[in-house]
PDB file of C-alpha atoms in Angstrom:
ATOM      1  CA  MET G  23      52.603-140.744 178.131  1.00 55.00           C
ATOM      2  CA  GLU G  24      51.435-138.288 179.177  1.00 71.00           C
ATOM      3  CA  ARG G  25      47.970-139.669 181.132  1.00 77.00           C
ATOM      4  CA  ASP G  26      49.898-141.294 183.483  1.00 78.00           C
ATOM      5  CA  SER G  27      51.562-137.959 184.412  1.00 80.00           C
ATOM      6  CA  GLN G  28      48.450-136.741 184.322  1.00 81.00           C
ATOM      7  CA  LEU G  29      46.615-138.996 186.366  1.00 87.00           C
ATOM      8  CA  LYS G  30      49.856-138.226 188.483  1.00 90.00           C
ATOM      9  CA  LEU G  31      49.314-134.850 188.929  1.00 87.00           C
ATOM     10  CA  TYR G  32      46.104-135.008 190.066  1.00 89.00           C
ATOM     11  CA  GLU G  33      46.444-137.233 192.353  1.00 93.00           C
ATOM     12  CA  ALA G  34      49.411-135.132 194.457  1.00 92.00           C
ATOM     13  CA  VAL G  35      46.750-132.173 194.020  1.00 93.00           C
ATOM     14  CA  ALA G  36      43.944-134.035 195.880  1.00 94.00           C
ATOM     15  CA  ASP G  37      46.254-135.165 198.432  1.00 95.00           C
ATOM     16  CA  ARG G  38      48.040-132.055 198.918  1.00 95.00           C
ATOM     17  CA  LEU G  39      44.598-130.798 199.122  1.00 95.00           C
ATOM     18  CA  LYS G  40      42.745-133.719 201.896  1.00 96.00           C
ATOM     19  CA  GLU G  41      46.317-132.576 203.218  1.00 95.00           C
ATOM     20  CA  ALA G  42      45.446-128.383 203.499  1.00 96.00           C
ATOM     21  CA  HIS G  43      41.567-129.257 204.610  1.00 94.00           C
ATOM     22  CA  THR G  44      42.503-131.119 207.871  1.00 96.00           C
ATOM     23  CA  ARG G  45      45.132-128.773 208.639  1.00 95.00           C
ATOM     24  CA  VAL G  46      42.669-125.357 207.908  1.00 95.00           C
ATOM     25  CA  ARG G  47      40.391-127.334 210.167  1.00 94.00           C
ATOM     26  CA  THR G  48      42.874-127.963 213.147  1.00 95.00           C
ATOM     27  CA  LEU G  49      44.245-124.187 213.331  1.00 94.00           C
ATOM     28  CA  GLN G  50      43.761-122.377 216.362  1.00 94.00           C
ATOM     29  CA  VAL G  51      42.605-119.266 214.909  1.00 95.00           C
ATOM     30  CA  PRO G  52      39.635-117.101 215.434  1.00 95.00           C
ATOM     31  CA  GLU G  53      36.555-118.724 213.274  1.00 94.00           C
ATOM     32  CA  GLY G  54      36.871-115.943 210.488  1.00 94.00           C
ATOM     33  CA  VAL G  55      40.193-116.450 209.613  1.00 95.00           C
ATOM     34  CA  ARG G  56      39.273-120.428 208.984  1.00 95.00           C
ATOM     35  CA  MET G  57      35.979-119.196 206.832  1.00 95.00           C
ATOM     36  CA  ALA G  58      39.023-117.300 204.386  1.00 95.00           C
ATOM     37  CA  LEU G  59      41.228-120.005 204.657  1.00 96.00           C
ATOM     38  CA  THR G  60      38.020-122.771 203.157  1.00 96.00           C
ATOM     39  CA  ARG G  61      37.360-120.394 200.798  1.00 95.00           C
ATOM     40  CA  LYS G  62      40.355-120.321 199.505  1.00 95.00           C
ATOM     41  CA  LEU G  63      40.643-123.642 199.601  1.00 96.00           C
ATOM     42  CA  LEU G  64      37.085-124.307 197.332  1.00 95.00           C
ATOM     43  CA  VAL G  65      38.451-121.631 195.237  1.00 96.00           C
ATOM     44  CA  ILE G  66      41.646-124.174 194.187  1.00 96.00           C
ATOM     45  CA  THR G  67      39.303-127.232 194.185  1.00 94.00           C
ATOM     46  CA  ALA G  68      37.325-125.628 191.486  1.00 95.00           C
ATOM     47  CA  ALA G  69      40.530-124.418 189.549  1.00 93.00           C
ATOM     48  CA  ALA G  70      41.623-127.611 189.668  1.00 91.00           C
ATOM     49  CA  LYS G  71      38.711-128.883 187.747  1.00 91.00           C
ATOM     50  CA  HIS G  72      39.960-126.604 184.470  1.00 92.00           C
ATOM     51  CA  ASP G  73      43.578-125.543 185.650  1.00 93.00           C
ATOM     52  CA  LEU G  74      45.217-128.503 187.080  1.00 91.00           C
ATOM     53  CA  ALA G  75      48.600-126.598 187.365  1.00 91.00           C
ATOM     54  CA  ASP G  76      47.260-123.888 188.539  1.00 94.00           C
ATOM     55  CA  ALA G  77      45.688-125.155 191.037  1.00 94.00           C
ATOM     56  CA  ALA G  78      48.940-127.038 192.315  1.00 94.00           C
ATOM     57  CA  ARG G  79      50.426-123.431 192.155  1.00 95.00           C
ATOM     58  CA  ARG G  80      47.216-121.911 194.144  1.00 96.00           C
ATOM     59  CA  LEU G  81      48.034-124.650 196.535  1.00 96.00           C
ATOM     60  CA  ASP G  82      51.533-124.384 197.070  1.00 96.00           C
ATOM     61  CA  ARG G  83      51.476-120.716 197.663  1.00 96.00           C
ATOM     62  CA  LEU G  84      48.415-121.418 200.321  1.00 96.00           C
ATOM     63  CA  MET G  85      50.928-124.423 202.080  1.00 96.00           C
ATOM     64  CA  LYS G  86      53.578-122.102 202.596  1.00 96.00           C
ATOM     65  CA  ASP G  87      51.357-119.683 203.790  1.00 95.00           C
ATOM     66  CA  LEU G  88      49.749-121.881 206.645  1.00 94.00           C
ATOM     67  CA  ASP G  89      53.948-123.174 207.564  1.00 94.00           C
ATOM     68  CA  GLU G  90      54.784-119.369 207.547  1.00 94.00           C
ATOM     69  CA  GLY G  91      51.408-118.646 209.924  1.00 92.00           C
ATOM     70  CA  ARG G  92      50.680-116.392 207.561  1.00 92.00           C
ATOM     71  CA  PHE G  93      47.207-115.944 207.391  1.00 91.00           C
ATOM     72  CA  PRO G  94      44.190-113.748 205.368  1.00 87.00           C
ATOM     73  CA  GLU G  95      41.446-111.289 207.766  1.00 81.00           C
ATOM     74  CA  GLY G  96      38.765-113.154 208.721  1.00 68.00           C
ATOM     75  CA  ASP G  97      36.056-111.395 207.948  1.00 61.00           C
TER      76      ASP G  97
END
């Protein structure tokens, strides 16, 4: 039973990561900002391999920031 819920969580996180990558790619922001957001997504993706629940929380925060127009400063 727990394995099924874990697989569903993996699927949900994977779908949301795909959505987040698409959103970041299409944002009209300076390249440095896009790179910073992409790095955040890569960190979340790596975290998902070790702590899926933490990755889901990080992804939720990132998506909320995107929704509210809060972006990191670019290099």
